[in-house]
Coordinates of C-alpha atoms and ligand atoms in Angstrom, one line a residue:
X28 CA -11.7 -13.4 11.1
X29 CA -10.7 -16.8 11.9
X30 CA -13.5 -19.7 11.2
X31 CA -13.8 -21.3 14.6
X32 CA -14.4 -24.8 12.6
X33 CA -13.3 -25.5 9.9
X34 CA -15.9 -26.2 7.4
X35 CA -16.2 -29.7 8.2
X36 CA -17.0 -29.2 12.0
X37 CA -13.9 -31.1 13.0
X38 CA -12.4 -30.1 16.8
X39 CA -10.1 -27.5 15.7
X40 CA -6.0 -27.5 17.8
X41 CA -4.2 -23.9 17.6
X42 CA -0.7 -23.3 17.8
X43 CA 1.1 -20.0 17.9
X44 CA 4.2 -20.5 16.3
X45 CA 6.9 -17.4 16.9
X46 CA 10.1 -16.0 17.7
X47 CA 11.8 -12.7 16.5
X48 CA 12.9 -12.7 12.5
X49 CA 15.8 -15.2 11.6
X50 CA 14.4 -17.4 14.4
X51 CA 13.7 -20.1 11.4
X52 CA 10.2 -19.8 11.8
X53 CA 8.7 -20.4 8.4
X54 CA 11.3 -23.3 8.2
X55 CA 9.9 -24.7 11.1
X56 CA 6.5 -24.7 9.8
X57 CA 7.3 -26.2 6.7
X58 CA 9.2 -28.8 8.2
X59 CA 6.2 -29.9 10.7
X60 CA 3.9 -30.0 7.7
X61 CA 6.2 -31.8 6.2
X62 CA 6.2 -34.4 9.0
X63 CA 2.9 -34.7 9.5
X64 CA 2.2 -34.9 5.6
X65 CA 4.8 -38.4 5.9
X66 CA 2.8 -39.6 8.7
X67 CA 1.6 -42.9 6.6
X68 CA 5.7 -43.1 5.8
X69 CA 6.4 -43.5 9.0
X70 CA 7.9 -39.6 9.8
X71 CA 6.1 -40.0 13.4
X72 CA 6.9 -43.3 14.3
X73 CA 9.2 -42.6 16.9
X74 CA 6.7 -40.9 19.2
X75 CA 4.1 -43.1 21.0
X76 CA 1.8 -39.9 21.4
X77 CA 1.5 -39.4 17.3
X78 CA 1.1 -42.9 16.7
X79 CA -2.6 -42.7 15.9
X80 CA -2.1 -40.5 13.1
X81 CA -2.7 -41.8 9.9
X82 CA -2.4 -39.1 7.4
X83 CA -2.3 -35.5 7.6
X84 CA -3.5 -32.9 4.5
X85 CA -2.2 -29.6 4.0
X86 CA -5.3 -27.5 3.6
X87 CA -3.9 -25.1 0.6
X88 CA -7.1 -23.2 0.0
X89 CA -8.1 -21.1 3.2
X90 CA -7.7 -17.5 4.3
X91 CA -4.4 -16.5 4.9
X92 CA -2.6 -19.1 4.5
X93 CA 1.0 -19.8 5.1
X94 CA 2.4 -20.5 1.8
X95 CA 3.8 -23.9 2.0
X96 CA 4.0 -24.2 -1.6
X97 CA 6.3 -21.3 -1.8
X98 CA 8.2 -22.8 1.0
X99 CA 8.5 -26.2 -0.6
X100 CA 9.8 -24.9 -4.0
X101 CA 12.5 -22.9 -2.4
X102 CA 14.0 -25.9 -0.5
X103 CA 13.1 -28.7 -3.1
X104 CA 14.6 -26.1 -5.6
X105 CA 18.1 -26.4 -7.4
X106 CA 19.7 -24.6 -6.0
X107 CA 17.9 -25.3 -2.6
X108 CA 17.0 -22.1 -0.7
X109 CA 15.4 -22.1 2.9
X110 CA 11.7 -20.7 2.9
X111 CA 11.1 -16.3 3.0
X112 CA 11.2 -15.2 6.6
X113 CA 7.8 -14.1 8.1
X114 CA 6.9 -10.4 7.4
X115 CA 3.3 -10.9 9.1
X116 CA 0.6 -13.1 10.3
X117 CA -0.5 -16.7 8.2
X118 CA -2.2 -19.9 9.0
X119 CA -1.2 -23.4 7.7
X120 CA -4.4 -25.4 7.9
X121 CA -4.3 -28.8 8.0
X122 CA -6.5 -32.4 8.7
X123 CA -5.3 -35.1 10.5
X124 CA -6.7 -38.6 9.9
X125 CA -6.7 -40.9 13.0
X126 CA -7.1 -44.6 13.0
X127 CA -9.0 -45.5 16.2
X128 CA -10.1 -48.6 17.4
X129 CA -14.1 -48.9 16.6
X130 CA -15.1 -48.6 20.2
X131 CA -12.7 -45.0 20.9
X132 CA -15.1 -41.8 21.5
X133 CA -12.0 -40.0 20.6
X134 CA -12.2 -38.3 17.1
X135 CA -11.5 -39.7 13.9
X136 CA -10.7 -36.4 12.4
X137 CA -8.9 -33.2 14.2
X138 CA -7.5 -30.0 12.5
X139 CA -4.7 -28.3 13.4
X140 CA -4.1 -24.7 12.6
X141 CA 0.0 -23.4 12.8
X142 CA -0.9 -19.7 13.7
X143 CA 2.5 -18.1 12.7
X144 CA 3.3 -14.4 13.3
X145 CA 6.6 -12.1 14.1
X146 CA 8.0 -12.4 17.5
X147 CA 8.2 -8.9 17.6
X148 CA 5.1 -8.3 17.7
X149 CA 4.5 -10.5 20.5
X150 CA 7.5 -8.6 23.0
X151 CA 4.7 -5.6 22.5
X152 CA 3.0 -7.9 25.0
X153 CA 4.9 -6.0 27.5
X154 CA 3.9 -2.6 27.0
X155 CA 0.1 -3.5 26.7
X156 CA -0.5 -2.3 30.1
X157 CA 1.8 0.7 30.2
X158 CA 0.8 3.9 30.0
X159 CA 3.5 6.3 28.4
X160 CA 5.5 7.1 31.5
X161 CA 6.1 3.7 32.5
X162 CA 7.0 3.2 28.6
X163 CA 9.9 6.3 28.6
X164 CA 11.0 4.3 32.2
X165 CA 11.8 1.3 30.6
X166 CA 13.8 2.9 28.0
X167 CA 15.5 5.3 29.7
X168 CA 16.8 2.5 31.9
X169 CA 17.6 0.4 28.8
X170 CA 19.3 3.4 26.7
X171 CA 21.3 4.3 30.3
X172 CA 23.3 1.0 29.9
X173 CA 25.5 -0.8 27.8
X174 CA 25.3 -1.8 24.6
X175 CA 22.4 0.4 24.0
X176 CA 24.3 3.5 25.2
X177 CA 27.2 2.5 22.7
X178 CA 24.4 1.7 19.7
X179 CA 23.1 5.4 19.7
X180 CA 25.5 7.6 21.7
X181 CA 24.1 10.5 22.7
X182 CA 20.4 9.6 22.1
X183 CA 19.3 9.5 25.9
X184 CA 21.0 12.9 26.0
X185 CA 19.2 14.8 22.9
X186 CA 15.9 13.3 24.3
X187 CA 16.2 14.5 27.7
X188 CA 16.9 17.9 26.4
X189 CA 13.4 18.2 25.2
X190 CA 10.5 19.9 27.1
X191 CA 8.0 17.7 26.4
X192 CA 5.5 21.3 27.4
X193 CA 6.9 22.8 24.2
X194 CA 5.7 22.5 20.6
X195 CA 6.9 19.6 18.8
X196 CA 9.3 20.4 16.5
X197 CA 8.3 18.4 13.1
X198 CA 11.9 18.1 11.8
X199 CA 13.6 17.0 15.1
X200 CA 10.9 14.9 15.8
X201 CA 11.4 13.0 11.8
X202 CA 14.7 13.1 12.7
X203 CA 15.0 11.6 16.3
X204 CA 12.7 8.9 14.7
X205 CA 15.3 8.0 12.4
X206 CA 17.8 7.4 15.0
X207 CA 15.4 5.7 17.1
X208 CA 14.3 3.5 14.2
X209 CA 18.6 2.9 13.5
X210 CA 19.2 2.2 17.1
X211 CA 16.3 -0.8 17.0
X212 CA 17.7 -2.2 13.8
X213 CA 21.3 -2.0 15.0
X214 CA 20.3 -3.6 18.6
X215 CA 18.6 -6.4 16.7
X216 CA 21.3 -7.5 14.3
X217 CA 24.8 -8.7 15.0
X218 CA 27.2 -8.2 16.7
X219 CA 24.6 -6.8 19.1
X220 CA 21.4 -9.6 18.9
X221 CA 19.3 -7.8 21.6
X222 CA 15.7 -8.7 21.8
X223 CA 14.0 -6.0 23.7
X224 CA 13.5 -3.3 20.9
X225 CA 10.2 -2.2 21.4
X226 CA 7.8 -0.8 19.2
X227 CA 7.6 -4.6 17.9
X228 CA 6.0 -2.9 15.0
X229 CA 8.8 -0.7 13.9
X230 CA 11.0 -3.1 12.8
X231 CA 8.6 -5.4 11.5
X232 CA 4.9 -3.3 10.4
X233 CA 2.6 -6.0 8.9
X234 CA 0.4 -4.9 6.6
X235 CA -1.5 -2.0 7.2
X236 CA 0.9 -0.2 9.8
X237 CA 3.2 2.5 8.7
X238 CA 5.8 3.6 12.2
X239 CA 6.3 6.9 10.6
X240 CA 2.7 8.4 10.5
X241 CA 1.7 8.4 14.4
X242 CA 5.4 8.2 15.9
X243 CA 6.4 8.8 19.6
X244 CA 9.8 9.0 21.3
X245 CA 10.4 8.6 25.1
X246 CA 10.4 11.8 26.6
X247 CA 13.1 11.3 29.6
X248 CA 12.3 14.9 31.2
X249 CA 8.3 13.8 31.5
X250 CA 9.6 11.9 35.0
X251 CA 10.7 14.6 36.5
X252 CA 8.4 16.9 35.3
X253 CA 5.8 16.3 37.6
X254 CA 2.5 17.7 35.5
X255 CA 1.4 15.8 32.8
X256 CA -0.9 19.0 31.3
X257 CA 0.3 19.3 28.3
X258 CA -0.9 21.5 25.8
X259 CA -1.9 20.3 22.1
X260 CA 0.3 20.0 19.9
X261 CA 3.5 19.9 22.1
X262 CA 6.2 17.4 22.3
X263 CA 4.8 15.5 25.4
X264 CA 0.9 15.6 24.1
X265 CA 1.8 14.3 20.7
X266 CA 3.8 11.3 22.0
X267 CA 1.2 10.4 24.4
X268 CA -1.3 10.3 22.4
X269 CA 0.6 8.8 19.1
X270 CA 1.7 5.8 22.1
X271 CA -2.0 5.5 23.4
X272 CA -3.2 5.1 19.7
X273 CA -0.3 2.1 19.0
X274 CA -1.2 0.5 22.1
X275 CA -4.5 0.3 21.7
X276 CA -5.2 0.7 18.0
X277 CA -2.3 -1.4 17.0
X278 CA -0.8 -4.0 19.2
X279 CA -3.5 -5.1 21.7
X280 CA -5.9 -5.8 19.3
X281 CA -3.8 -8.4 17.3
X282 CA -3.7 -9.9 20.5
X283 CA -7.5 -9.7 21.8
X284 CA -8.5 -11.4 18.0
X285 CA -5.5 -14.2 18.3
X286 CA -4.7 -14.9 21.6
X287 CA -7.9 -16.0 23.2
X288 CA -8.1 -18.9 20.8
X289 CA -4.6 -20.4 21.2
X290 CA -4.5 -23.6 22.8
X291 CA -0.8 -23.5 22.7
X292 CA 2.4 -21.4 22.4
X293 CA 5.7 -22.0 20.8
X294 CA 8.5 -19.5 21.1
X295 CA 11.4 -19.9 18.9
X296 CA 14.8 -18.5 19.9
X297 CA 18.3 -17.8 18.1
X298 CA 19.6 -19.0 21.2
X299 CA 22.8 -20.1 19.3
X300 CA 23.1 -16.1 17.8
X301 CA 22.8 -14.9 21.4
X302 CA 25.8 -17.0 22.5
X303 CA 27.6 -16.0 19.5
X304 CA 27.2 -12.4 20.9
X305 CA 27.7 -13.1 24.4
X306 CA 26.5 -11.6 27.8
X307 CA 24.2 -8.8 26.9
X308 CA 22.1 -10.6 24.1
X309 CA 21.3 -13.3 26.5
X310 CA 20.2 -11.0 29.5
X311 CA 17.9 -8.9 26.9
X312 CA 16.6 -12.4 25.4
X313 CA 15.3 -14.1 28.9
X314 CA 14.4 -10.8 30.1
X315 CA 12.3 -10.5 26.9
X316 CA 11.3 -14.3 27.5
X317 CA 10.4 -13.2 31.3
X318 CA 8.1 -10.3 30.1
X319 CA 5.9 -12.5 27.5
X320 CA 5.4 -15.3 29.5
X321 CA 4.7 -12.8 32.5
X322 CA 1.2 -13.3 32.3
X323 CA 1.5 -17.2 33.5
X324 CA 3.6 -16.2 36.6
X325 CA 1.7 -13.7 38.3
X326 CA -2.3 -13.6 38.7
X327 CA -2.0 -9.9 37.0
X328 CA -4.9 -7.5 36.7
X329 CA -4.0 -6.8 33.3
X330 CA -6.3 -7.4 30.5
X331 CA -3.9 -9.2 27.7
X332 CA -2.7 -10.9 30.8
X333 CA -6.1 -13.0 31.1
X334 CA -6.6 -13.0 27.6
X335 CA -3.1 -14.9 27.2
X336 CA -3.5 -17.6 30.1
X337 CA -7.3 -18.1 29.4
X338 CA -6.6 -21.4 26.7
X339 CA -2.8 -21.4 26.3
X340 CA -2.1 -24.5 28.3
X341 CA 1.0 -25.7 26.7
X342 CA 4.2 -23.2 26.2
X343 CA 7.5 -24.9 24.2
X344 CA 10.6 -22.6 23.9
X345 CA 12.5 -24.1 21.0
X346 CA 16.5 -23.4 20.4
X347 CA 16.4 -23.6 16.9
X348 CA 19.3 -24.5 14.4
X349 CA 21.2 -27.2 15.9
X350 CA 22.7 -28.8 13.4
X351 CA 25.6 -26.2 13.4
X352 CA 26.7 -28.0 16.1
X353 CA 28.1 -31.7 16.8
X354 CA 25.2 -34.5 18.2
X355 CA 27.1 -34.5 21.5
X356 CA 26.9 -30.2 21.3
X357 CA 23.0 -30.7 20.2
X358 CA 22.2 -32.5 23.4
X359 CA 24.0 -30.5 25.9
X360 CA 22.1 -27.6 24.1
X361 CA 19.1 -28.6 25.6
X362 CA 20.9 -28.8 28.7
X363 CA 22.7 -25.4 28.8
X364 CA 18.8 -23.5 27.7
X365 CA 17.7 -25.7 30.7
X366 CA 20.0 -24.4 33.0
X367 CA 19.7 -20.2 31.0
X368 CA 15.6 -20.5 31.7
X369 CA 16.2 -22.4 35.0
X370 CA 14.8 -19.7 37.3
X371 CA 11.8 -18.8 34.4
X372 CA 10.8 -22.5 34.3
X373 CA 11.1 -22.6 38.4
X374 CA 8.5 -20.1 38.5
X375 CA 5.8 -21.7 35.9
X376 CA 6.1 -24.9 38.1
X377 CA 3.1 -25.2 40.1
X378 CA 1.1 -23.0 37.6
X379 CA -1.5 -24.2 35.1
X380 CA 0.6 -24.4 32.2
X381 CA 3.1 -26.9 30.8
X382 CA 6.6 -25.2 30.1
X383 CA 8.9 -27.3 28.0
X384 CA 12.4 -26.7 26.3
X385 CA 13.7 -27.9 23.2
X386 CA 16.5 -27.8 21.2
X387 CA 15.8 -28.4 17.2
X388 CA 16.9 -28.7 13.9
X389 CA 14.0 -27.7 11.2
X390 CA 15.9 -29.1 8.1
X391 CA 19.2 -30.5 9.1
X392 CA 21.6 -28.9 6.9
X393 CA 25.1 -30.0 8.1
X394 CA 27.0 -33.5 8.5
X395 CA 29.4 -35.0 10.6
X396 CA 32.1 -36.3 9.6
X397 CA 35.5 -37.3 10.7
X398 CA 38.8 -35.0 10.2
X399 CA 42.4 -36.6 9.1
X400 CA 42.6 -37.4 12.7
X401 CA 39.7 -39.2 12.8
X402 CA 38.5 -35.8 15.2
X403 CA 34.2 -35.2 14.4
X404 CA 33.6 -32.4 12.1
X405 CA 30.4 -30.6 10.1
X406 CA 30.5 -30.0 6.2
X407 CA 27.8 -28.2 4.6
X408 CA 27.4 -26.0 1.5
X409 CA 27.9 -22.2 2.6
X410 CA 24.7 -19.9 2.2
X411 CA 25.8 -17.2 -0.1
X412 CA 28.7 -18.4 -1.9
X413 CA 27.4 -22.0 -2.4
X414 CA 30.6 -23.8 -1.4
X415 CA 31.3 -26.7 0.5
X416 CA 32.7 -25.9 3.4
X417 CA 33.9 -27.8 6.5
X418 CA 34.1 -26.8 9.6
X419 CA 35.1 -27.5 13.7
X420 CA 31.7 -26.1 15.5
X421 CA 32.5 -24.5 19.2
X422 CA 31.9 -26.9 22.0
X423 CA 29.0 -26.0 24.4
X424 CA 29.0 -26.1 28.2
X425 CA 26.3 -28.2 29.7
X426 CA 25.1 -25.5 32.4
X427 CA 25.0 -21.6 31.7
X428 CA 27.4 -19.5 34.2
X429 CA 25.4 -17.3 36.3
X430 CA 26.5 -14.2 35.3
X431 CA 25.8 -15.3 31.5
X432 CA 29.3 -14.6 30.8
X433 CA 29.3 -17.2 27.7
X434 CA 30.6 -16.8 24.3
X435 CA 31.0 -18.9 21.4
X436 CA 33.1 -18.3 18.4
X437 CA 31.2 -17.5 15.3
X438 CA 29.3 -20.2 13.1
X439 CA 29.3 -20.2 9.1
X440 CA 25.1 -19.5 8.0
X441 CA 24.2 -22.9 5.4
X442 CA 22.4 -23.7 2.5
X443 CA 19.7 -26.1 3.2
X444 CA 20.8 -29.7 2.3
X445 CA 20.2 -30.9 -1.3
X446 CA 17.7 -33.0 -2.4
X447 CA 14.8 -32.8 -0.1
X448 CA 11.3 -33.9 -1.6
X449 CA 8.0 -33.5 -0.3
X450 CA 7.0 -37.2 -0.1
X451 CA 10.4 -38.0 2.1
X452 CA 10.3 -37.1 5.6
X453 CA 12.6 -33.7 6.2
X454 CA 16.2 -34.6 8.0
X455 CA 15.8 -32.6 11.0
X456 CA 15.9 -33.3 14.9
X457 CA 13.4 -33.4 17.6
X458 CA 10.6 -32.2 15.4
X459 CA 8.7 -35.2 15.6
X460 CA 9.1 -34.6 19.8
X461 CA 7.9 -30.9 19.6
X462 CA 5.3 -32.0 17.9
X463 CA 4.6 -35.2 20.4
X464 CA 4.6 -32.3 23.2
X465 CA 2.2 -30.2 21.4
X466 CA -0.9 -32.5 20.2
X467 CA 0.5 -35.5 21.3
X468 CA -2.3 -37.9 22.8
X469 CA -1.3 -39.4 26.5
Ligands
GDP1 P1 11.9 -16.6 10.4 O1 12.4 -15.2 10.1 O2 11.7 -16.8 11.9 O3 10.7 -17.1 9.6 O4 13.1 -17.6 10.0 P2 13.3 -18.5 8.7 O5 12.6 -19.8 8.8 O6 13.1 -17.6 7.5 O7 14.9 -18.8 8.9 C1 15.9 -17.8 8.9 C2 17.2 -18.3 8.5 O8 17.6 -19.2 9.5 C3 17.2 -19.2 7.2 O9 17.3 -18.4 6.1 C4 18.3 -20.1 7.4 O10 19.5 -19.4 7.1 C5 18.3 -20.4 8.9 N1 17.6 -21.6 9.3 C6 16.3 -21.7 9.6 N2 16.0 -23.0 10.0 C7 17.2 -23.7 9.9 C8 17.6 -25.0 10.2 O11 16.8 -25.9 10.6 N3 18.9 -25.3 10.0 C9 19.8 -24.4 9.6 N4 21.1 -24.8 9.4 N5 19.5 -23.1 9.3 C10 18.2 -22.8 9.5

């Protein structure tokens, strides 16, 4: 458990910090404690909001807690490296010093606690208040339709062939939960970059969770069925129950210890990767984006739902990575994820929470520079075969068509820049404004 003080009674700020792996989490982390660590250097200076702070301490001796160290000796290293992606939940802890004037009631001391944790544990925010036919709904709509259909042809098919009133067979069942576990990897990683692959948990378990000792399949035939009487140990009773115990054994109950205490929400998203795969990565990506932040836009009934607007009062969705592209690119960035999330965003007007959009570089790991023909270019150092490379990043449009029918050509992955030091202020862009937005004082 959490303190709800830390030990020296200062007024405590929490910020959820996630997005699905790759996102650049743990890079993003690292590079706000970095900024807020260079406070007295001047790292904040640009923001008004920040202004006050004077100093801010990484706390490196508390309870699960991220491991900036690590983080900093991978990217200050030689060769640099960026950070290890998140597997599971951490904390980074830190103080911030404030200089006030001797009259302010405001506090001279606040603490800030970066609650980072997999984003795909947080798309199991949608099933929370299924039961296990609305559950096999969703994915028999999603496996009915491309690209899932082309990811695991036939899959739909084999499920629907079962009777889910007959014994479970324990060898089809290990192997159907192979495929299903090959489908989710597959839809997650290129060429493919969905979103939606729910379990959360099977593709990234935490500690403690093992997907293959309670597993469940959708059971297609269950909807048409009719008669949900199943007996023990048969296909339909087995997945029900093994669902029932995920639900509410694994998933809601990170939530219920986390969620309450939030005061604020940041969702990072590969919204460059999505691009790169076109069409159906970024319908599966704001529908994903729709179902978390669900709970803001309708007064729901449902339990997580209450639990996730009680505090949160502050949501940023962060397009992350931005230094592959040109300054002119990075801007209309911001412009084009405006445009993606327009109706989202539309529909969180009006409502108690502040919903803003940025575009951002963590640790800006490319340069511009000019070709022969004096045309603007990026060079960086290549991620796994260390060598420089240059190269001509895709333009982006400023609005997003409405049929999402956008693609970009592919983008070489970088090696962090070389010689970053702690006590220097990270290059990156608009982290010192994400920040501003988050704990910024107004
Ligand atoms: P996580 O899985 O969400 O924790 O993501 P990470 O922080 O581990 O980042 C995943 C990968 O994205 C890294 O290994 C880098 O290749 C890349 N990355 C993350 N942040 C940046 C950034 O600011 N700039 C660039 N160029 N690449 C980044």
């Amino acid at each position: 458990m959490i303190a709800k003080h830390f030990p020296n009674g200062c007024p405590v700020t929490r910020i959820g910090i996630t997005g699905l792996s790759g996102a650049g989490k743990s890079t993003l982390i690292t590079a706000i404690v970095n900024h807020l660590e260079n406070a007295r250097r001047g790292a904040l200076d640009a923001q008004p909001g920040l202004a006050a702070i004077r100093h801010g301490r990484w706390q490196r001796e508390s309870e699960r807690a991220f491991d900036y160290d690590h983080a900093l000796t991978a990217l200050t290293g030689e060769p640099p490296r960026w950070p290890e992606s998140t597997r599971d939940w951490s904390i980074a802890r830190l103080t911030l010093d404030y200089d006030r004037r001797w009259y302010s009631l405001r506090p001279r001391r606040r603490c800030l606690e970066l609650f980072d944790y997999p984003g795909e544990w947080l798309l199991d925010l949608a099933l929370i208040d299924w039961d296990f036919a609305d559950y096999t709904r969703h994915w028999v709509d999603w496996l009915a339709r491309s690209p899932r259909r082309q990811i695991a042809p036939g899959l739909l098919d084999e499920l629907a062939a079962i009777d889910p009133a007959a014994p479970v067979d324990e060898a089809r069942l290990q192997a159907l939960v192979e495929r299903w576990s090959s489908m989710l990897a597959d839809s997650r990683l290129p060429p493919h970059r969905l979103s939606r692959n729910l379990p959360g948990r099977w593709l990234m378990p935490g500690a403690g969770y093992d997907p293959g000792a309670m597993p469940f399949l959708p059971l297609p035939a269950m909807l048409s069925s009719g008669g949900q009487d199943w007996a023990s140990g048969s296909w339909g009773e087995v997945c029900r129950t093994h669902f029932a115990y995920y639900r509410d054994r694994i998933a809601r109950p990170f939530f219920e210890s986390h969620f309450g205490r939030l005061d604020a929400q940041v969702i990072l998203v590969d919204l460059l990767g999505a691009l790169r795969s076109g069409r159906s990565a970024l319908a599966d990506m704001r529908a994903a984006l729709e179902s978390v932040l669900e709970p803001f836009r309708y007064r729901g009934e449902g339990r997580i739902a209450n639990l996730f607007r009680r505090r949160i009062r502050r949501v940023a969705i962060v397009a992350t990575q931005i230094d592959h592209l040109l300054p002119a690119d990075q801007a209309r960035l911001t412009r084009l994820l405006d445009s993606y999330l327009f109706e989202l965003t539309q529909e969180l007007a009006g409502h108690d929470i502040e919903l803003r959009l940025f575009a951002v570089s963590a640790v800006t790991a490319a340069q511009t520079r000019e070709d022969a023909r004096g045309e603007p270019m990026l060079v960086g150092v290549e991620k796994s075969s260390r060598e420089k490379i240059a190269f001509t990043p895709p333009s982006i449009p400023e609005q997003m068509p409405h049929d999402l029918d956008l693609v970009i050509d592919d983008l070489p992955t970088l090696a962090p820049p070389a010689g970053l030091d702690r006590a220097r202020t990270f290059p990156g862009r608009r982290v010192d404004a994400l920040l501003d937005f988050l704990i910024g004082e107004h």
